[in-house]
Tab-separated table of C-alpha atoms and ligand atoms in Angstrom:
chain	number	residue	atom	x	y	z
A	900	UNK	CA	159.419	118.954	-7.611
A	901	UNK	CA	159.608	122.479	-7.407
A	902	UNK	CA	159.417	125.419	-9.626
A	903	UNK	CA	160.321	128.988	-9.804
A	904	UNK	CA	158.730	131.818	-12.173
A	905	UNK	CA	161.306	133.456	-12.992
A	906	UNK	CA	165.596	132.078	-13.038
A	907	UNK	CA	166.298	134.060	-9.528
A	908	UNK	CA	162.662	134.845	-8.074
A	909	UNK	CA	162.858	134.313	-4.320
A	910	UNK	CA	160.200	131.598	-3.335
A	911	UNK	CA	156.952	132.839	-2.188
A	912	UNK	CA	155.575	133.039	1.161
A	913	UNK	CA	151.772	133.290	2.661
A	914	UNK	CA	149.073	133.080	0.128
A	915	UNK	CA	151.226	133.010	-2.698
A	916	UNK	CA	153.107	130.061	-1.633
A	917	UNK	CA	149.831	128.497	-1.034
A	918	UNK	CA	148.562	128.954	-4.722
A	919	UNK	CA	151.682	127.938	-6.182
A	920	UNK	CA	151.835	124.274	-4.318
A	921	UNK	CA	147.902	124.123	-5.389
A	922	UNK	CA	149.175	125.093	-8.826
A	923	UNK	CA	151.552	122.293	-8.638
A	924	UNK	CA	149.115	119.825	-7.061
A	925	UNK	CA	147.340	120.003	-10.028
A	926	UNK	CA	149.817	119.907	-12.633
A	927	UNK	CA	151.318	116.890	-11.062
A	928	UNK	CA	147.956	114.694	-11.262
A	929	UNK	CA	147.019	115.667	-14.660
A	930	UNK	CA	150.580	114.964	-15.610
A	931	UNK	CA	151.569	118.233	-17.262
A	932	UNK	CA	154.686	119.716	-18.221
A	933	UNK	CA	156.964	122.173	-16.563
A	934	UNK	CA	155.949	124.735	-19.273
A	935	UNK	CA	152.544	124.304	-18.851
A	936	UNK	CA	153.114	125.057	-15.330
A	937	UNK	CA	155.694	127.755	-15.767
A	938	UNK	CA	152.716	129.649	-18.111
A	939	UNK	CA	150.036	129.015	-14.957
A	940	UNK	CA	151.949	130.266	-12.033
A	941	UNK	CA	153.330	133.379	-14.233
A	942	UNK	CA	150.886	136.413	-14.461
A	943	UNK	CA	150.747	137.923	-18.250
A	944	UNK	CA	150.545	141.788	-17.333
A	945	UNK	CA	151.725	143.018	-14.168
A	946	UNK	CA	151.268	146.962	-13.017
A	947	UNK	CA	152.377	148.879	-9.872
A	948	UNK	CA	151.226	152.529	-9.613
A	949	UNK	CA	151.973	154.684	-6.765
A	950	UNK	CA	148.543	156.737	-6.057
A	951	UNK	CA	149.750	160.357	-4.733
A	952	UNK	CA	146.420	161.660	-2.519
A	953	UNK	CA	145.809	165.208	-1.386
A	954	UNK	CA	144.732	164.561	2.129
A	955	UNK	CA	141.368	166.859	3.324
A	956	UNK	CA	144.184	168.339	5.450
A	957	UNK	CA	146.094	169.719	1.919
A	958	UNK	CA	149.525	166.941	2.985
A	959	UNK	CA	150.394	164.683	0.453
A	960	UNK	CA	150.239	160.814	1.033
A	961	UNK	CA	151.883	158.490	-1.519
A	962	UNK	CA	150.035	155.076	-1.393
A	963	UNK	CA	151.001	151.358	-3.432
A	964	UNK	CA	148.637	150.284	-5.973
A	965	UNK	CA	148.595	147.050	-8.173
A	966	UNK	CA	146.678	145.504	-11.003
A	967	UNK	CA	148.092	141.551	-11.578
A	968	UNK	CA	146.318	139.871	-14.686
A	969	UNK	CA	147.066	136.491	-14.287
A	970	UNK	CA	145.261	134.877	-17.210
A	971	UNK	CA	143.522	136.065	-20.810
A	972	UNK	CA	143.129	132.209	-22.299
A	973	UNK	CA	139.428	131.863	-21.387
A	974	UNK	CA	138.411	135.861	-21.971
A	975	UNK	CA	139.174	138.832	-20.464
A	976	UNK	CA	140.663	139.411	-17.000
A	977	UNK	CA	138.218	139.466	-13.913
A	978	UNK	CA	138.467	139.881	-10.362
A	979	UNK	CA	138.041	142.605	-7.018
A	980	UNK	CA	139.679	145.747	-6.394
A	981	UNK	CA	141.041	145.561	-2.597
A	982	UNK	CA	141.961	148.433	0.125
A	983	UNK	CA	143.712	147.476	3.022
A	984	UNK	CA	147.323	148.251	4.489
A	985	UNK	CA	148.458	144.667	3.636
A	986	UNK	CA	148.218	144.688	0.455
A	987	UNK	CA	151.088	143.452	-1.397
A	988	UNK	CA	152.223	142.312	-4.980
A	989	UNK	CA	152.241	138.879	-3.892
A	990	UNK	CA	149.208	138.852	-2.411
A	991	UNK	CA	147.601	140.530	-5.485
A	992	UNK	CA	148.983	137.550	-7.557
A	993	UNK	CA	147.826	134.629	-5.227
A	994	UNK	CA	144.275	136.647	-5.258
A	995	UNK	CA	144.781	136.974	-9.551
A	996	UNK	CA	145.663	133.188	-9.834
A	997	UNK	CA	142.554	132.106	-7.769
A	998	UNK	CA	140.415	134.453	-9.628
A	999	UNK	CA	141.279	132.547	-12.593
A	1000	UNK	CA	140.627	128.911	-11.132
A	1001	UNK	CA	137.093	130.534	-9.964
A	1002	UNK	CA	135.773	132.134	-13.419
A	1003	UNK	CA	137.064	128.539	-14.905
A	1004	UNK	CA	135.198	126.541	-12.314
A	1005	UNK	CA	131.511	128.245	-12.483
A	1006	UNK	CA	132.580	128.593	-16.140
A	1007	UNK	CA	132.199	131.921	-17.183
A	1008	UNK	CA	134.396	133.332	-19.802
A	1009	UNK	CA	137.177	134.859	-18.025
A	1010	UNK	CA	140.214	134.622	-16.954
A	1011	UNK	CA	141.523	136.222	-13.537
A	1012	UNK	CA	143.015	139.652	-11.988
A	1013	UNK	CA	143.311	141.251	-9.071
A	1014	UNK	CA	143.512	144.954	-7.885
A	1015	UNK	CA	144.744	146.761	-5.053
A	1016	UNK	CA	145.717	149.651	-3.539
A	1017	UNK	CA	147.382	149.774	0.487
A	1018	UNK	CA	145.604	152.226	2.260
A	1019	UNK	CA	143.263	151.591	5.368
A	1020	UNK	CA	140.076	153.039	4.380
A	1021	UNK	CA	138.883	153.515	7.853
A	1022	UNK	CA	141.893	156.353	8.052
A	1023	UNK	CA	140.076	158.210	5.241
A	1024	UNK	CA	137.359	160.199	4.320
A	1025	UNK	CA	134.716	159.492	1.534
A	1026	UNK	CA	136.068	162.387	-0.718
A	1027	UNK	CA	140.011	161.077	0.019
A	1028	UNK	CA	139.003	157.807	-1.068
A	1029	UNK	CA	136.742	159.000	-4.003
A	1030	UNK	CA	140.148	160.743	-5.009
A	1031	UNK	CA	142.248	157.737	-4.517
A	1032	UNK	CA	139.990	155.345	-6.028
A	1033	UNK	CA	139.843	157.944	-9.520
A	1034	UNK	CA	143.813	158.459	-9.902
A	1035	UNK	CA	144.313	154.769	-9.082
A	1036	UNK	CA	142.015	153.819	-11.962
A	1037	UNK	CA	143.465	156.751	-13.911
A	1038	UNK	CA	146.842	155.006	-13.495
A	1039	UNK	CA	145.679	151.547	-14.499
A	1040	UNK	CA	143.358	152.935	-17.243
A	1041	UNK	CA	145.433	151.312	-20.411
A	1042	UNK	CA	145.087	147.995	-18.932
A	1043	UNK	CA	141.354	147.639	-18.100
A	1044	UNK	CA	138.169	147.878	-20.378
A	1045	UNK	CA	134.646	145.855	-21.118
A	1046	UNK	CA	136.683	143.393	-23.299
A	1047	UNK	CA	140.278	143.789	-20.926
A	1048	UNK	CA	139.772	143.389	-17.844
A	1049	UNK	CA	136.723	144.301	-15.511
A	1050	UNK	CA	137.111	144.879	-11.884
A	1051	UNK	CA	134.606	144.463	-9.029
A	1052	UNK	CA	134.230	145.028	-5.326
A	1053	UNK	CA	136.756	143.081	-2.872
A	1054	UNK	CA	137.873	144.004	0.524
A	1055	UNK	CA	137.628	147.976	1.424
A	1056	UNK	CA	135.601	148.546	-1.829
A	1057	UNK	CA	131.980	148.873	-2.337
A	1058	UNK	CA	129.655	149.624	-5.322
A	1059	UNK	CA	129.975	153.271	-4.789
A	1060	UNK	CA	134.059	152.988	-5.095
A	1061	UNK	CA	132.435	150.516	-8.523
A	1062	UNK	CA	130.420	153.944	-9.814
A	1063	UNK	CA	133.545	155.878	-9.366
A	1064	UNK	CA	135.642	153.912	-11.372
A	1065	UNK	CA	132.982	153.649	-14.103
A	1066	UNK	CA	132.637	157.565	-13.966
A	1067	UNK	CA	136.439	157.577	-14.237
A	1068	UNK	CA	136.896	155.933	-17.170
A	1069	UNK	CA	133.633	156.751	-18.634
A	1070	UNK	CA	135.019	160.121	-18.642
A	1071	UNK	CA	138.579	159.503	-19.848
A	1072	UNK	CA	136.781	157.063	-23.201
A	1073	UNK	CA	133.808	159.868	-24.020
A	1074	UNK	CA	131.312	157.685	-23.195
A	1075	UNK	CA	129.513	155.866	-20.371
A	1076	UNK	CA	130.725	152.420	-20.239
A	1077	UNK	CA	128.505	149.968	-17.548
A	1078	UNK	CA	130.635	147.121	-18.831
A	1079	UNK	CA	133.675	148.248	-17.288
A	1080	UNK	CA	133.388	147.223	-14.317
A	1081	UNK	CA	131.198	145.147	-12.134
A	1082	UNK	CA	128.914	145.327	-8.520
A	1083	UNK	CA	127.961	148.703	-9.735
A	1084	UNK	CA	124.383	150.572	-7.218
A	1085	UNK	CA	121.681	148.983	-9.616
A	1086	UNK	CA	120.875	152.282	-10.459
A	1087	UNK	CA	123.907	152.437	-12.883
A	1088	UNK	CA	123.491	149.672	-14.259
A	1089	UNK	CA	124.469	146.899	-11.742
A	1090	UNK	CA	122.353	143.612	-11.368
A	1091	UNK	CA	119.638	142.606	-9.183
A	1092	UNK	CA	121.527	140.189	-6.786
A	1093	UNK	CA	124.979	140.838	-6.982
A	1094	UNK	CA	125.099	142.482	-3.719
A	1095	UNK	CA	124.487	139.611	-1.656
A	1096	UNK	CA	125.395	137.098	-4.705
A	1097	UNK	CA	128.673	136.129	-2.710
A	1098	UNK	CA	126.699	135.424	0.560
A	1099	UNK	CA	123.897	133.106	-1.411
A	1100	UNK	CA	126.149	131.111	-2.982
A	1101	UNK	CA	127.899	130.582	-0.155
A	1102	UNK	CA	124.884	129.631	1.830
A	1103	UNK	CA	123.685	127.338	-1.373
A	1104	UNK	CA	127.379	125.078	-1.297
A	1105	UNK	CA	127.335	124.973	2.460
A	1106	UNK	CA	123.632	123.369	2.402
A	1107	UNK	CA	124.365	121.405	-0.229
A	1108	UNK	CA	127.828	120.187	2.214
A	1109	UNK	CA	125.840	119.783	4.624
A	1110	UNK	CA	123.497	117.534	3.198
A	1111	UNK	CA	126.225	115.544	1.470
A	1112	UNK	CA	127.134	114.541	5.352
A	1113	UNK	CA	123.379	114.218	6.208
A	1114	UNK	CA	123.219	116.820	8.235
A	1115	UNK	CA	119.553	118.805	8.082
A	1116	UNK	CA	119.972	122.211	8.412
A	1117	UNK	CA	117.580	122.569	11.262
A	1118	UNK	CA	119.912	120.110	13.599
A	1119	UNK	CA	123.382	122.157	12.464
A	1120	UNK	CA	125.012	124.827	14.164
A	1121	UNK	CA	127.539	127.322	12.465
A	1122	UNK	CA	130.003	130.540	13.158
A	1123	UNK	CA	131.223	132.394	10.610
A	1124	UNK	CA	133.642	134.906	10.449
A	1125	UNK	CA	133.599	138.188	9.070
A	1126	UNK	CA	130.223	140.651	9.067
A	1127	UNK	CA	131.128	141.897	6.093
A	1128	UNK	CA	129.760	141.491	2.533
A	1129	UNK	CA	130.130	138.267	2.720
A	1130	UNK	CA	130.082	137.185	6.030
A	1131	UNK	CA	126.481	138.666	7.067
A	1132	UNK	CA	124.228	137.896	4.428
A	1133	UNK	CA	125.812	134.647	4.441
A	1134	UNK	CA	124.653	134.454	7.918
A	1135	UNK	CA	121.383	135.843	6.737
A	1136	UNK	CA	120.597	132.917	4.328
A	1137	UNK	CA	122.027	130.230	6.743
A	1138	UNK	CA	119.904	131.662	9.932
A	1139	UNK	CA	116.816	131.700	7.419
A	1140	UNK	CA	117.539	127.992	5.917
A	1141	UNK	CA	117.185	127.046	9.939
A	1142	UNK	CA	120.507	126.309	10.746
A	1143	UNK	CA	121.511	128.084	13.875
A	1144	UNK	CA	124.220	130.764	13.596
A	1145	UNK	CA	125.236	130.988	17.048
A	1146	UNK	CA	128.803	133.530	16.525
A	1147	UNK	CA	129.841	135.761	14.507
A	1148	UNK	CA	132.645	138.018	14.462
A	1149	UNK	CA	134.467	141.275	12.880
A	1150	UNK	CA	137.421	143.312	13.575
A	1151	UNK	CA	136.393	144.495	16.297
A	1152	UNK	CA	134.997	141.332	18.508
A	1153	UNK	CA	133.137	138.580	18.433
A	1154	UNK	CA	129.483	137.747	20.070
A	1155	UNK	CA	127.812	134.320	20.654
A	1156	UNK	CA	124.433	132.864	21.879
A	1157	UNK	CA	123.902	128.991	22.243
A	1158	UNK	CA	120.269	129.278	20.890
A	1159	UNK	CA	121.212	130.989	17.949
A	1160	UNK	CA	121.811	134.514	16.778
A	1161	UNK	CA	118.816	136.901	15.495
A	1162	UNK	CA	120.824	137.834	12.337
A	1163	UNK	CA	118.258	140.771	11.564
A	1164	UNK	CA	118.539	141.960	14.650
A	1165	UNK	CA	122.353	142.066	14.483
A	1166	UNK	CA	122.763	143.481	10.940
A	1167	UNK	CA	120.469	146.525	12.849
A	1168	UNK	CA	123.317	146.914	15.716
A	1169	UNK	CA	125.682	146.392	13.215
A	1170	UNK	CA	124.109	149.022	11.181
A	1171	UNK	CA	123.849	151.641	13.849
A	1172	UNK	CA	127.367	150.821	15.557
A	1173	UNK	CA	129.783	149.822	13.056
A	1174	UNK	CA	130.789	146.205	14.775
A	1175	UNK	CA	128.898	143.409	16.276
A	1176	UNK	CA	130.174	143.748	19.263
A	1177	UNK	CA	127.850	144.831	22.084
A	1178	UNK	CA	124.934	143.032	20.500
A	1179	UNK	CA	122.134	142.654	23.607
A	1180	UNK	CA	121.701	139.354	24.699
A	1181	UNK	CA	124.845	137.955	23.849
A	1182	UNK	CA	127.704	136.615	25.197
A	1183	UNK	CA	131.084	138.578	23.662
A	1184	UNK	CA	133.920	135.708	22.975
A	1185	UNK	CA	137.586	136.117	21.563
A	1186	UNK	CA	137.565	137.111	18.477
A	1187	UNK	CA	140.187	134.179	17.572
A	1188	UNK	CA	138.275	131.694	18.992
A	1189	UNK	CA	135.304	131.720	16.364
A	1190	UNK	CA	137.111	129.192	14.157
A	1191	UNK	CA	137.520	126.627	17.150
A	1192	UNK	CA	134.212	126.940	18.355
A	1193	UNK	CA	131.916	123.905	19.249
A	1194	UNK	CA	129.440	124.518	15.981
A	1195	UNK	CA	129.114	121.796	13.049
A	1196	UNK	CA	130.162	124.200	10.276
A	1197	UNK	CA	132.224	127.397	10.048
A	1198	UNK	CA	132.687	130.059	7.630
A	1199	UNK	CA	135.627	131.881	7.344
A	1200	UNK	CA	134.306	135.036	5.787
A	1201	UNK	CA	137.005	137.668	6.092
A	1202	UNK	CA	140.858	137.119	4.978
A	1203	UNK	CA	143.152	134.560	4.043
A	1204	UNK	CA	145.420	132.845	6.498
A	1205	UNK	CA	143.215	132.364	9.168
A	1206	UNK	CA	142.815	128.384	9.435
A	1207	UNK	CA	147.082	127.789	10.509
A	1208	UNK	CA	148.785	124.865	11.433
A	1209	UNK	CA	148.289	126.392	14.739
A	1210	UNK	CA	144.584	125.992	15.269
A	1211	UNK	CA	143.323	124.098	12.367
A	1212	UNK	CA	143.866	120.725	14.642
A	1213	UNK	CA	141.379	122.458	17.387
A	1214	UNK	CA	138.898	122.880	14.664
A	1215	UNK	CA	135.681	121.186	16.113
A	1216	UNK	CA	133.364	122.039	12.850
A	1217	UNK	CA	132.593	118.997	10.536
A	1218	UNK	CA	132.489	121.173	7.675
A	1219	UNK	CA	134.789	124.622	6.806
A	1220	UNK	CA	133.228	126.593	3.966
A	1221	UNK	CA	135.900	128.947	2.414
A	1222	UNK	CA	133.356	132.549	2.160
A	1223	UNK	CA	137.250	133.836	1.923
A	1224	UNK	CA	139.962	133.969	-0.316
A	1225	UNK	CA	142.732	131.513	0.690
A	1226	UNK	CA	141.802	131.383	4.749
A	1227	UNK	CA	143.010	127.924	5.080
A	1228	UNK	CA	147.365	127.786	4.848
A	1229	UNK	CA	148.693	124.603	2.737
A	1230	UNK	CA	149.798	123.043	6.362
A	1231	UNK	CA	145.911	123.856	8.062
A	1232	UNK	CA	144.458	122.224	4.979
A	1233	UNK	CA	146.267	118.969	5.643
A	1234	UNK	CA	145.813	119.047	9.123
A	1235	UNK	CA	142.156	119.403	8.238
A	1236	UNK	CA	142.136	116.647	5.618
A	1237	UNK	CA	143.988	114.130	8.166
A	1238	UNK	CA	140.911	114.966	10.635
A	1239	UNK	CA	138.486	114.193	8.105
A	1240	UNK	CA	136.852	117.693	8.256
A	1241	UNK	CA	135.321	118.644	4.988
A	1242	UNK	CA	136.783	121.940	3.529
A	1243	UNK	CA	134.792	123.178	0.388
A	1244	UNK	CA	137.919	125.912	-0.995
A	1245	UNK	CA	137.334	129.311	-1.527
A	1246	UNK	CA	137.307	128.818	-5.720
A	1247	UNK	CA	133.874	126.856	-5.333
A	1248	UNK	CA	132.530	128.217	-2.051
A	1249	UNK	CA	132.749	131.629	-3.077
A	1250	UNK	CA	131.863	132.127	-6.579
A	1251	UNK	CA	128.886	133.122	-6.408
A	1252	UNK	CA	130.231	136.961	-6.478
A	1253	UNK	CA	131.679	136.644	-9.861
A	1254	UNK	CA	129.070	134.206	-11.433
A	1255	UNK	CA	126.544	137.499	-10.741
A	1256	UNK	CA	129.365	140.163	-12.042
A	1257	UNK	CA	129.060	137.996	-15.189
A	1258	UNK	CA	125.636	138.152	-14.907
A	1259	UNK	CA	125.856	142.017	-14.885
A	1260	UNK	CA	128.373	142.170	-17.481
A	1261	UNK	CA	126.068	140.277	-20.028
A	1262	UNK	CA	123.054	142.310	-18.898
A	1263	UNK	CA	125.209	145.232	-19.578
A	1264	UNK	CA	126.375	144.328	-22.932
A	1265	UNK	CA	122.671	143.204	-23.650
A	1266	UNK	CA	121.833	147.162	-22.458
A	1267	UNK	CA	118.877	144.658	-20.439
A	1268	UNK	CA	117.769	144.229	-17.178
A	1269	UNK	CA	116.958	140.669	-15.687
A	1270	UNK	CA	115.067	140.012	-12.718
A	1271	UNK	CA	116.027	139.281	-9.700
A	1272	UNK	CA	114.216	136.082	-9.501
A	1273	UNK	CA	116.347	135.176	-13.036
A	1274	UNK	CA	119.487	136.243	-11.387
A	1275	UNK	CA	119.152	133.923	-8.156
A	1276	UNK	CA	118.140	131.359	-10.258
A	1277	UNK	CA	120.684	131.381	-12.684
A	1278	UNK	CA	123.139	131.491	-10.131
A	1279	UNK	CA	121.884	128.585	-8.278
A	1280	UNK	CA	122.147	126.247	-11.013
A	1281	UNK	CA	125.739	127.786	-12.061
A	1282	UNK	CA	126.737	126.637	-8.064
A	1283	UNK	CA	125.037	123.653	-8.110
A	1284	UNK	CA	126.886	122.275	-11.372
A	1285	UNK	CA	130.008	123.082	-10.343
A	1286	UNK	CA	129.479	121.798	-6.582
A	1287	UNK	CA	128.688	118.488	-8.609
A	1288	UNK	CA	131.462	118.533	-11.095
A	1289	UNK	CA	133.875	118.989	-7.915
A	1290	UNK	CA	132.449	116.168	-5.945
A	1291	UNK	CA	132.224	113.541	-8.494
A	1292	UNK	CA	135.999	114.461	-9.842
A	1293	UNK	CA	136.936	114.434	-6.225
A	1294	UNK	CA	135.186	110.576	-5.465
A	1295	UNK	CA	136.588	109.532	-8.939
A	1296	UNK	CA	140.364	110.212	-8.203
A	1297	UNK	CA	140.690	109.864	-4.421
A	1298	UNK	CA	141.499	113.993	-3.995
A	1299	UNK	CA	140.337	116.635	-1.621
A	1300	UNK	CA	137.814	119.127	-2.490
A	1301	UNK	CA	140.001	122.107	-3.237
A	1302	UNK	CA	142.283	119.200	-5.000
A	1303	UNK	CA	139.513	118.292	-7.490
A	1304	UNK	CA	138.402	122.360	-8.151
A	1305	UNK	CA	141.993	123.383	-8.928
A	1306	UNK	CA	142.433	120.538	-11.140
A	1307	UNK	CA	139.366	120.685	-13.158
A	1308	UNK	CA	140.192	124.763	-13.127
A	1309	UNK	CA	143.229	124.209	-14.706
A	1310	UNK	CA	142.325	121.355	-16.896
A	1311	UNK	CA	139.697	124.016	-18.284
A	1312	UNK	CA	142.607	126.361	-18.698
A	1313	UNK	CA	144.992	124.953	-20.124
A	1314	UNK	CA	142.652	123.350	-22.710
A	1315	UNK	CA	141.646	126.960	-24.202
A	1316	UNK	CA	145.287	127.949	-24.170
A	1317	UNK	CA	146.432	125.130	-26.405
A	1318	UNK	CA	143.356	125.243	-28.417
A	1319	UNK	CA	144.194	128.704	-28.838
A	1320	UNK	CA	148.217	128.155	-29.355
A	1321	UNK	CA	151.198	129.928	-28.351
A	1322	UNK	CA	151.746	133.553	-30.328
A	1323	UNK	CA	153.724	133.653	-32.393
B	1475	LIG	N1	136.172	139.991	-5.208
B	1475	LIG	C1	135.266	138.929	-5.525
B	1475	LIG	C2	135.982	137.595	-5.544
B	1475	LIG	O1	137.018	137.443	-4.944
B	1475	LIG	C3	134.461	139.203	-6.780
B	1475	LIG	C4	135.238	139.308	-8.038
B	1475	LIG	C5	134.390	139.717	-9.251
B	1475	LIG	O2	133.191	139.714	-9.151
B	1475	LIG	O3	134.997	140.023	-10.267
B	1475	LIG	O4	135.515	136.632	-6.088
């Protein structure tokens, strides 16, 4: 059965095609209507901006940005502000829609949105994208707040784009509100452990994965993609749990080493040269091979659409751990499933981002700083819960991972919004 949001919508394609047939997954194993599905797979508040930039040169560029609010019924709107060329609307509402399976997972009180703006941030200088991040926000102002919607870091975007947009509308309210937004520097406000909150969790559900196949972490191997924010602390935890990372890639390249990479040692190159590639001692591989490689478990860490119907049947891995939004294409996930290779889905994998923005949200309602050591731990148990909650719904009913997360994500949904009611 198939649906469409609105009477002469063209169907979607890439990620947003994906989310929909997860959507529809669900609703047809819980056995809901076509209403209840028509509400889910329609955003509530839509915006497109364009974001006019005077260039360091004095041209004018005109670039696209979006704000997609997919869901309200569980509290306000959360999710990542991205930068990159690709960005599109329907991209920005697949990214929305998972945002609100995620919050509903881990359970915190949200519901999901997604930001972006298309612009390649390595083409620009820190004051051009200090001006494109302020009239972007500017543009969006009337539809984000503490209790509205709260954005946070996400491809392209850091905490220092996160203390511009608090500035921003800080300044256009009167006052200085911390709440507004989320992965702030710590120094305005931002927690302890949300920079590398992603990363942790990540590394917590992959250990736990592991273990669920009896695999010590000592005798597993792993490659994960991306050296980004989530990609190389995730590394970081995994290397220092004893498994041994032995690739890891970026834009730019890829290195390997059978024995194992030294992941400090890396993040210092990395550091100093912008990419990973070049790293002494190792061995530099095809950057498209990293998924493929002969490792137990690998983490796609950087984009969606990576894991295609193309190579997902030369995955060798055991396990795939989704550090990504959406890497893994409805046909690779199949392919995957048929192969018995365990894929824990981006919704459960990587929560761990958002479970600390809420974390830094309370603490800046509270006006209260928690410790690090609270943070972490807080966070662990948040994964740990929902990592069980997944696996037992998943042995009870016969479904896949990423099956039993949407479902139970949508369950929890849809619950609150007929609790709640339709207005009027
Ligand atoms: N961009 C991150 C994600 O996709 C974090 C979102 C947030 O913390 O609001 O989960």
């Amino acid at each position: 059965m198939s649906w469409s949001t609105t009477a002469d919508a063209p169907a979607a394609t890439g990620p947003l095609a994906d989310a929909h047939a997860q959507l529809d997954g669900a609703i047809g194993h819980l056995g809901y209507d076509g209403g209840i599905r028509q509400m889910l797979a329609t955003p509530r508040r839509e915006l497109m901006v364009s974001v006019p930039l005077r260039r360091d040169d004095g041209s004018i560029a005109v670039y696209s940005g979006y704000r997609v609010q997919h869901n309200f019924s569980r509290g306000p709107a959360k999710g990542g502000l991205r930068y990159a060329p690709s960005v599109d609307l329907d991209e920005v509402r697949a990214l929305a829609m998972w945002m609100t399976w995620k919050c509903a997972l881990v359970d915190v009180p949200y519901g999901g949105a997604k930001g972006g703006v298309a612009i390649d941030v390595r083409e620009h200088s820190t004051p051009e994208l200090e001006r494109v991040t302020r009239r972007y926000i500017s543009e969006i102002l009337p539809i984000i707040g503490p209790e509205v919607d709260i954005p946070a870091p996400d491809i392209g975007t850091d905490e220092r784009t996160m203390a511009w947009i608090m500035d921003t509308y800080s300044a256009a309210v009167g006052h200085t509100v911390p709440g507004v937004v989320t992965g702030k520097p710590v120094s305005l406000g931002g927690s302890l452990g949300r920079a590398s909150a992603t990363s942790r969790g990540v590394a917590n559900i992959a250990l736990m994965a592991m273990s669920s196949r009896g695999m010590s972490p000592e005798r597993t191997t792993a490659a994960v993609q991306g050296f980004g924010k989530v990609g190389r602390d995730a590394a970081r935890f995994l290397s220092a749990a004893g498994v041994t990372v032995r690739a890891v890639s970026d834009i730019d390249g890829a290195v390997y080493d059978h024995r194992g990479l030294d992941i400090a040692r890396l993040s210092a190159h990395v550091d100093l040269t912008g990419s990973v590639v070049g790293f002494e001692g190792t061995e530099a591989i095809d950057a498209a091979s990293i998924l493929t490689l002969d490792v137990d478990v690998v983490v796609p860490a950087a984009i969606e659409g990576v894991l295609t119907a193309q190579n997902a049947g030369k995955v060798q891995a055991r396990i795939v751990v989704e550090g990504a939004n959406g890497p893994t294409t409805k046909e690779a996930d199949a392919i995957l499933r048929d192969r018995d290779v365990l894929v824990v889905p981006d919704i459960l994998a990587n929560a761990g981002g958002v479970v600390v923005s809420y974390f830094e949200w309370v603490q800046a309602n509270q006006a209260y700083q928690w410790s690090e050591r609270d943070v972490n731990d807080r966070l662990e148990e948040r994964m740990t819960r929902a990592w069980h909650d997944v696996v037992d719904y998943a042995g009870a009913h016969d479904l896949s991972y990423r099956e039993a997360a949407t479902v139970l994500a949508v369950q929890r949904v849809t619950e609150a919004h007929k609790l709640r009611g339709l207005y009027p």
